[in-house]
Coordinates of C-alpha atoms in Angstrom, one line a residue:
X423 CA -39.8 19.1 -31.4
X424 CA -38.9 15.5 -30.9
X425 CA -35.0 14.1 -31.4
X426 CA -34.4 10.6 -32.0
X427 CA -30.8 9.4 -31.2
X428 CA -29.1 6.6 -31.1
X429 CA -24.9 6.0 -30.2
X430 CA -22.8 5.3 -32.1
X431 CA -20.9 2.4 -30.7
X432 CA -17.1 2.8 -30.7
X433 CA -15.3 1.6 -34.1
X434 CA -13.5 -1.5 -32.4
X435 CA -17.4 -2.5 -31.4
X436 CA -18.5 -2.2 -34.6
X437 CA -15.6 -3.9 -36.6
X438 CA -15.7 -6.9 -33.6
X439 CA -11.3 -6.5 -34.3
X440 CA -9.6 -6.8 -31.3
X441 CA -6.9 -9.4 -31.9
X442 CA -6.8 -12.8 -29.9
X443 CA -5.3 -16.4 -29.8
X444 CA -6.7 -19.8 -31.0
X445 CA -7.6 -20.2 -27.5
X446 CA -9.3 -17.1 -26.8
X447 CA -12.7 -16.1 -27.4
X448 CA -14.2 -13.1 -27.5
X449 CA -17.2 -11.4 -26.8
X450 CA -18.7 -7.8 -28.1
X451 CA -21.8 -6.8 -25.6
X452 CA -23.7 -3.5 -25.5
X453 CA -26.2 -2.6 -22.3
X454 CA -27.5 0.5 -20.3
X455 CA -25.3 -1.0 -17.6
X456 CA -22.0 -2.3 -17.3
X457 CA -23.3 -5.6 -15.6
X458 CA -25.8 -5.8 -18.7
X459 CA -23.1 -5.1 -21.4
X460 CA -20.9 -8.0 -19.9
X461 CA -24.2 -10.4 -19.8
X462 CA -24.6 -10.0 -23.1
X463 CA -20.7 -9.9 -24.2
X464 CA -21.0 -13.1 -22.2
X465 CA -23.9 -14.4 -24.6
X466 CA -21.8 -13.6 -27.5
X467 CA -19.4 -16.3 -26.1
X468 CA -21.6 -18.7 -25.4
X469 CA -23.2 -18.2 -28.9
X470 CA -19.5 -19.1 -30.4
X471 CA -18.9 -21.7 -28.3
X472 CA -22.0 -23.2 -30.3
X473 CA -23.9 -23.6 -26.9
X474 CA -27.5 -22.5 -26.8
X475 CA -28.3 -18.7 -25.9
X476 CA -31.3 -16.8 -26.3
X477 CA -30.8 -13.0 -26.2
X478 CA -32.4 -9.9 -26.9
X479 CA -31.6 -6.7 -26.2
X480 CA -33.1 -3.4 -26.7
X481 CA -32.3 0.2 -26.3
X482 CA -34.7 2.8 -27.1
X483 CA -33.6 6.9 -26.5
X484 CA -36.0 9.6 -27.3
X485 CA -35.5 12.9 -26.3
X486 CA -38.6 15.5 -26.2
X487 CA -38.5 18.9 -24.6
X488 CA -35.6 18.5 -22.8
X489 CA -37.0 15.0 -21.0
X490 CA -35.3 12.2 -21.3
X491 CA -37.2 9.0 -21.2
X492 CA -35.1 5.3 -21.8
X493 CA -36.7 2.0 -22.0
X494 CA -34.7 -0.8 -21.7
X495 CA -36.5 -4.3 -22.5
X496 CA -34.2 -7.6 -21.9
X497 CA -34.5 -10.8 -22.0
X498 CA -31.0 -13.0 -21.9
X499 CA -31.5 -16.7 -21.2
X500 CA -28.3 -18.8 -21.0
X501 CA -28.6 -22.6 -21.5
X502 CA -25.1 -23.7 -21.9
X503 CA -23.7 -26.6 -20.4
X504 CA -20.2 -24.6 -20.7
X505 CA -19.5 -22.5 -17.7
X506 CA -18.0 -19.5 -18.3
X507 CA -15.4 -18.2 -15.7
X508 CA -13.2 -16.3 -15.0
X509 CA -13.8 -14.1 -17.6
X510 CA -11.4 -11.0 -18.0
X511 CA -12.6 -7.7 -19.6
X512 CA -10.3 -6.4 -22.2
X513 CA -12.1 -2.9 -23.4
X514 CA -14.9 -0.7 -22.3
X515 CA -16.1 2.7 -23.2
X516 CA -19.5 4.5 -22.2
X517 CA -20.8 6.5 -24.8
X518 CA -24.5 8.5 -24.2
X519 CA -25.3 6.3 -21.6
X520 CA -24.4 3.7 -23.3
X521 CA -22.0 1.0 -22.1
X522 CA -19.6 -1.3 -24.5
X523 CA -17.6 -4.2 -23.6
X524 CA -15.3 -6.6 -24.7
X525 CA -14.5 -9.8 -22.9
X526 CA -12.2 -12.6 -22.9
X527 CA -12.4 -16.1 -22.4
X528 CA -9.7 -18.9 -22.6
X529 CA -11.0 -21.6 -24.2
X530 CA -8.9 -24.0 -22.2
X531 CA -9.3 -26.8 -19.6
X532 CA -8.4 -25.6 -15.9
X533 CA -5.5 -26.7 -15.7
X534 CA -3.9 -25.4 -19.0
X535 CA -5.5 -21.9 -18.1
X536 CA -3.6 -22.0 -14.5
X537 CA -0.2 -22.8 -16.1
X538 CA -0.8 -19.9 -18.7
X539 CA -0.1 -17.7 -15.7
X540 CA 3.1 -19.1 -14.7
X541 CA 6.7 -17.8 -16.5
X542 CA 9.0 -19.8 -14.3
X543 CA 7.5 -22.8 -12.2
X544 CA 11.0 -23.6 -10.4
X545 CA 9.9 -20.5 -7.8
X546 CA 6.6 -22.5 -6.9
X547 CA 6.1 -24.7 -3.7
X548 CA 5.4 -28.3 -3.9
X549 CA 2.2 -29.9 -2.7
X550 CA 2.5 -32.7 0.4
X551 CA -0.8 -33.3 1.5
X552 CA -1.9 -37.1 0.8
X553 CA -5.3 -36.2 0.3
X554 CA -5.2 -33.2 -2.0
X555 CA -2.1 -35.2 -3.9
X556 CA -4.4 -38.0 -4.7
X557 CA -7.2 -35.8 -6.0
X558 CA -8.0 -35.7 -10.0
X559 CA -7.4 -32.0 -10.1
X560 CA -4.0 -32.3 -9.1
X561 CA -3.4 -34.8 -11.3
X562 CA -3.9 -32.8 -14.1
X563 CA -2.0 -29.7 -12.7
X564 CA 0.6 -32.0 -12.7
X565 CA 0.3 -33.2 -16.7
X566 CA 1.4 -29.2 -17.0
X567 CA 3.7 -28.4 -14.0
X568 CA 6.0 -31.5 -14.0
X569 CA 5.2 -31.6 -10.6
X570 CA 2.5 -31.3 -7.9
X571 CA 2.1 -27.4 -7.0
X572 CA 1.1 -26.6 -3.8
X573 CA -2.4 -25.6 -3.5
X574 CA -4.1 -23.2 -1.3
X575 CA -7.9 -23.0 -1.2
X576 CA -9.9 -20.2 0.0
X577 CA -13.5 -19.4 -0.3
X578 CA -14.1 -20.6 -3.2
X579 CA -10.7 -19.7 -5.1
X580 CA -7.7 -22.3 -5.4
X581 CA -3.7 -19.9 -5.2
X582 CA -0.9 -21.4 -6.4
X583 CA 2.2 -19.0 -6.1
X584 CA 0.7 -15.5 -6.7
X585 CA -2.2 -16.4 -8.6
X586 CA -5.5 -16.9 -7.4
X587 CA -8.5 -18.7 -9.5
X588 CA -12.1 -19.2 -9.2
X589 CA -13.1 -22.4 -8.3
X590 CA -16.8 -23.8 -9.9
X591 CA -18.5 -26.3 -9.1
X592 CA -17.1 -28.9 -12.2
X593 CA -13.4 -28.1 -10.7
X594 CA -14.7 -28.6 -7.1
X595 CA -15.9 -32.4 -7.9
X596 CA -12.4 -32.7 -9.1
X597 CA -11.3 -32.2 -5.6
X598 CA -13.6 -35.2 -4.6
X599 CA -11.7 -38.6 -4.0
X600 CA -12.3 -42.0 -2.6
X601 CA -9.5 -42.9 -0.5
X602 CA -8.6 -46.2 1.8
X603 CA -6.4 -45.9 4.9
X604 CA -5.1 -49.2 6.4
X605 CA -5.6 -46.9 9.6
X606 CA -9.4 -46.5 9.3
X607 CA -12.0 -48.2 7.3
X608 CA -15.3 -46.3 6.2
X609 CA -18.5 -47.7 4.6
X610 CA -21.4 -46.5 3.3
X611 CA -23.2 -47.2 -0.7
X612 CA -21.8 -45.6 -3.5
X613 CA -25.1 -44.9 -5.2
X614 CA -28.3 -43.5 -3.5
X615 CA -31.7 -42.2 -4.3
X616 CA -33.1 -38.9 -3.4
X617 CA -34.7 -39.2 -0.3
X618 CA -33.0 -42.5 0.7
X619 CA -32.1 -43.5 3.8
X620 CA -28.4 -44.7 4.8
X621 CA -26.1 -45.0 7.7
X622 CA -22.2 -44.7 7.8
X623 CA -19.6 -47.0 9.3
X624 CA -16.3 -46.3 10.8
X625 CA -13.7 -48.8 12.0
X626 CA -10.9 -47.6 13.8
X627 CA -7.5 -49.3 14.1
X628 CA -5.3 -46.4 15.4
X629 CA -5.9 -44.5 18.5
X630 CA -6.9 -40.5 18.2
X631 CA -9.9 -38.1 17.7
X632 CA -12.1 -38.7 14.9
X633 CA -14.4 -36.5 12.5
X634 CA -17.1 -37.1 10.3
X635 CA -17.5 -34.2 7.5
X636 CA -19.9 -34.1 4.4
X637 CA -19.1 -31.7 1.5
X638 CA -21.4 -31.3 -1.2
X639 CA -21.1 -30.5 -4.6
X640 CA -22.1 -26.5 -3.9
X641 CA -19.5 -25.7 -1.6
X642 CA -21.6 -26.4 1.2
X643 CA -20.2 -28.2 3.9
X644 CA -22.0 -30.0 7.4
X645 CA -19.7 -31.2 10.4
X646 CA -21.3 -34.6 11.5
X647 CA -19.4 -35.1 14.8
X648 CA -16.4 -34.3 15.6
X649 CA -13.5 -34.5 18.0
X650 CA -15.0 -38.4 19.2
X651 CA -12.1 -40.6 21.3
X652 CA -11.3 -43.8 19.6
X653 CA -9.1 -46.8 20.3
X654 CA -7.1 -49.5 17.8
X655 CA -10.5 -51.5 17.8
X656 CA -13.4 -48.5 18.2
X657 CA -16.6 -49.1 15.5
X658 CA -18.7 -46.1 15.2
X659 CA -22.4 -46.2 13.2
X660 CA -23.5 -42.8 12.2
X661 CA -26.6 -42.0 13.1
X662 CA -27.7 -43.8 15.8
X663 CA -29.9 -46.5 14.5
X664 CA -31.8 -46.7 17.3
X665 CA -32.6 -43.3 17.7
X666 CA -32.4 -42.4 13.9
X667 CA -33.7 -43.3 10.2
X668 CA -30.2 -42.3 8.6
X669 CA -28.8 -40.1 6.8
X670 CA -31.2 -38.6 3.9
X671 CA -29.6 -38.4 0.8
X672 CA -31.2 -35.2 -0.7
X673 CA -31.3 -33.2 -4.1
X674 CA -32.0 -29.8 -4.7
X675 CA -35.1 -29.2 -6.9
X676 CA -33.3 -27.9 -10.1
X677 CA -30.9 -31.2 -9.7
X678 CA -30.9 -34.8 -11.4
X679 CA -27.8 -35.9 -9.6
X680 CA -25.2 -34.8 -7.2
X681 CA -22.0 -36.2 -5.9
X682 CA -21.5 -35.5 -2.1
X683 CA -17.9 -36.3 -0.2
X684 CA -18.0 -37.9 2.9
X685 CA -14.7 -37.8 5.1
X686 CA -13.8 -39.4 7.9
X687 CA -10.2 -38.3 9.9
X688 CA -8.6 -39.4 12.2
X689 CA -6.1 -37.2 14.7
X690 CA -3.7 -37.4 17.4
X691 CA -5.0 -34.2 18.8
X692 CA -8.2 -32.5 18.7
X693 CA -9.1 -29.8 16.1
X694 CA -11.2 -26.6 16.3
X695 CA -14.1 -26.9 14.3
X696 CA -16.0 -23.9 15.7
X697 CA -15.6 -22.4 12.4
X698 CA -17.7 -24.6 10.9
X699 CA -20.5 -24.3 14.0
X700 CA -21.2 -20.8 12.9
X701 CA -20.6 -20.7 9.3
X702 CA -20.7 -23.7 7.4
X703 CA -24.8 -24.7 7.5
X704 CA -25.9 -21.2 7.5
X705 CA -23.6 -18.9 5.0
X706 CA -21.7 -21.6 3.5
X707 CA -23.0 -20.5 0.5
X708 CA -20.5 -17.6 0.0
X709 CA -18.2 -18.3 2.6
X710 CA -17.2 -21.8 0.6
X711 CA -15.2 -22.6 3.5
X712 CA -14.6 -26.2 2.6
X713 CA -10.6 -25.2 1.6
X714 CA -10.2 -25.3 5.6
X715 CA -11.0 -28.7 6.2
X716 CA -8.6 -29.5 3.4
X717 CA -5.9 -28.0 5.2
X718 CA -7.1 -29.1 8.9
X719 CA -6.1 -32.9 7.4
X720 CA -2.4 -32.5 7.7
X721 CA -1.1 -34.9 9.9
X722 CA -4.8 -36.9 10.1
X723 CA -5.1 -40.2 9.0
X724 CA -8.1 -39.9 6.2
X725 CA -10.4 -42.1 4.3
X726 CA -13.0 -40.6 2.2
X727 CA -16.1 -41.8 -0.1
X728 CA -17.8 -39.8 -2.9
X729 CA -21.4 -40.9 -3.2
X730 CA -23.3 -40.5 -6.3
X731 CA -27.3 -39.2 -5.8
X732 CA -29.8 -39.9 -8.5
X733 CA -33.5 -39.1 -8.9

């Protein structure tokens, strides 16, 4: 004797009813897994969103003399230029190993979704740091607080007050920003080529300790040099052109363009970058440790250059 049987998926599943704001959307996904149900809850989004998702899912349950055999054939491809974050899961039931989901997305820009999460903004701290206050991200922040709120960033997750939020790469690039100090003059091009060639310039006009940092668009970030003695009138090339090429601007294979951040910071005394030594070019990945050197330029005089990377 063979059985045939299939769930039967929970009535708000069915009916696709849970309630939600203009803002929201929400996404119905079914999968042997929880991780599975959420991908494709996540591919019902992206599908009302009206960005491109392929998605298939089947479940197949037969039951024959007491065996149970399950076949589960997927095949989700997202191509979306929307990326969905910070997602928050709202229901979820698991019925004959079976899972169902329902997700939640705010269909907001980031800075609307952070205020969403603050009642009373006159508790908050206000930000001070030149470089983060000239940033595009905190300019926006600001268009909803009133104010600047002090940021904290940490592996890959920007707190303000209480709340913590993920960081992706699109809000990272906001962090990016060219800045001139009177104190310290950098130069290098704006535009390169993959696999170019280039050299950086510093001029100093302030006695200190100066260090060269590159973060790229991933998270990823490389110490240059760091902790160098210079005078009022010290000129620094970076590499050595006598020893070196240059710099090579570089893209990953599955990228057309990148913008990097080079950063260049003066201090009156020397700061611990061993963090970075053991960290930043090997795990940087997940660690997304760049927050620190945010917070390391306190006190520094800073001039920074974003540099755009083509094919």
């Amino acid at each position: 004797l063979t059985i045939s049987a299939i769930a039967s998926p929970p009535k708000w599943y069915i009916e696709n009813n849970i309630p939600f704001k203009a803002y929201e959307n929400i996404g119905y996904g079914v999968g042997a897994s929880k991780v599975e149900a959420k991908q494709n809850a996540k591919a019902d989004i992206s599908n009302s969103l009206q960005t491109t998702i392929k998605s298939s899912f089947i479940i197949n349950k037969n039951y024959s003399n007491d065996s149970y055999s399950k076949s589960v054939n997927r095949n989700v491809e997202e191509i979306s230029n929307v990326e969905l974050d910070n997602l928050i899961q709202i229901k979820s039931e698991y019925i004959d190993n079976i899972y169902y989901v329902a997700i939640k997305y705010i269909n907001l820009p980031f800075a609307k979704k952070v205020r969403l999460k603050f009642d009373d903004v006159s508790v908050l701290k206000k930000e001070t740091n030149s470089y983060i206050l000239n940033t595009l991200l905190l300019k926006e922040l600001k268009d909803e607080f009133g104010f600047y709120p002090k940021i904290t960033i940490n592996k890959g997750n920007l707190t303000i007050g209480n709340q913590s939020f993920n960081i992706n790469k699109n809000i990272l690039k906001k962090l990016f920003s060219s800045n001139t100090n009177s104190n310290l003059k950098l130069q290098l091009p704006k535009q390169l080529k993959h696999q170019e060639y280039y050299f950086i310039n510093l001029k100093s006009k302030k006695s200190g300790y100066v260090t060269l940092i590159q973060i790229y668009e991933n998270g990823e970030t490389s110490i240059l040099f760091s902790n160098k003695t210079v005078n009022n009138s010290t000129q620094l090339e970076y590499p050595n052109k006598n020893e070196y090429d240059g710099l090579e601007a570089y893209l990953n294979d599955n990228q057309t363009k990148a913008k990097d951040l080079t950063i260049a910071m003066i201090c009156k005394e020397k700061k611990d970058f061993s963090y970075f030594d053991n960290i930043s070019v090997y795990k940087e990945k997940h660690a997304k440790v760049y927050g620190k050197i945010f917070d390391m330029m306190n006190g520094c005089n800073v001039g920074s250059k974003i540099i755009e990377i083509r094919r």
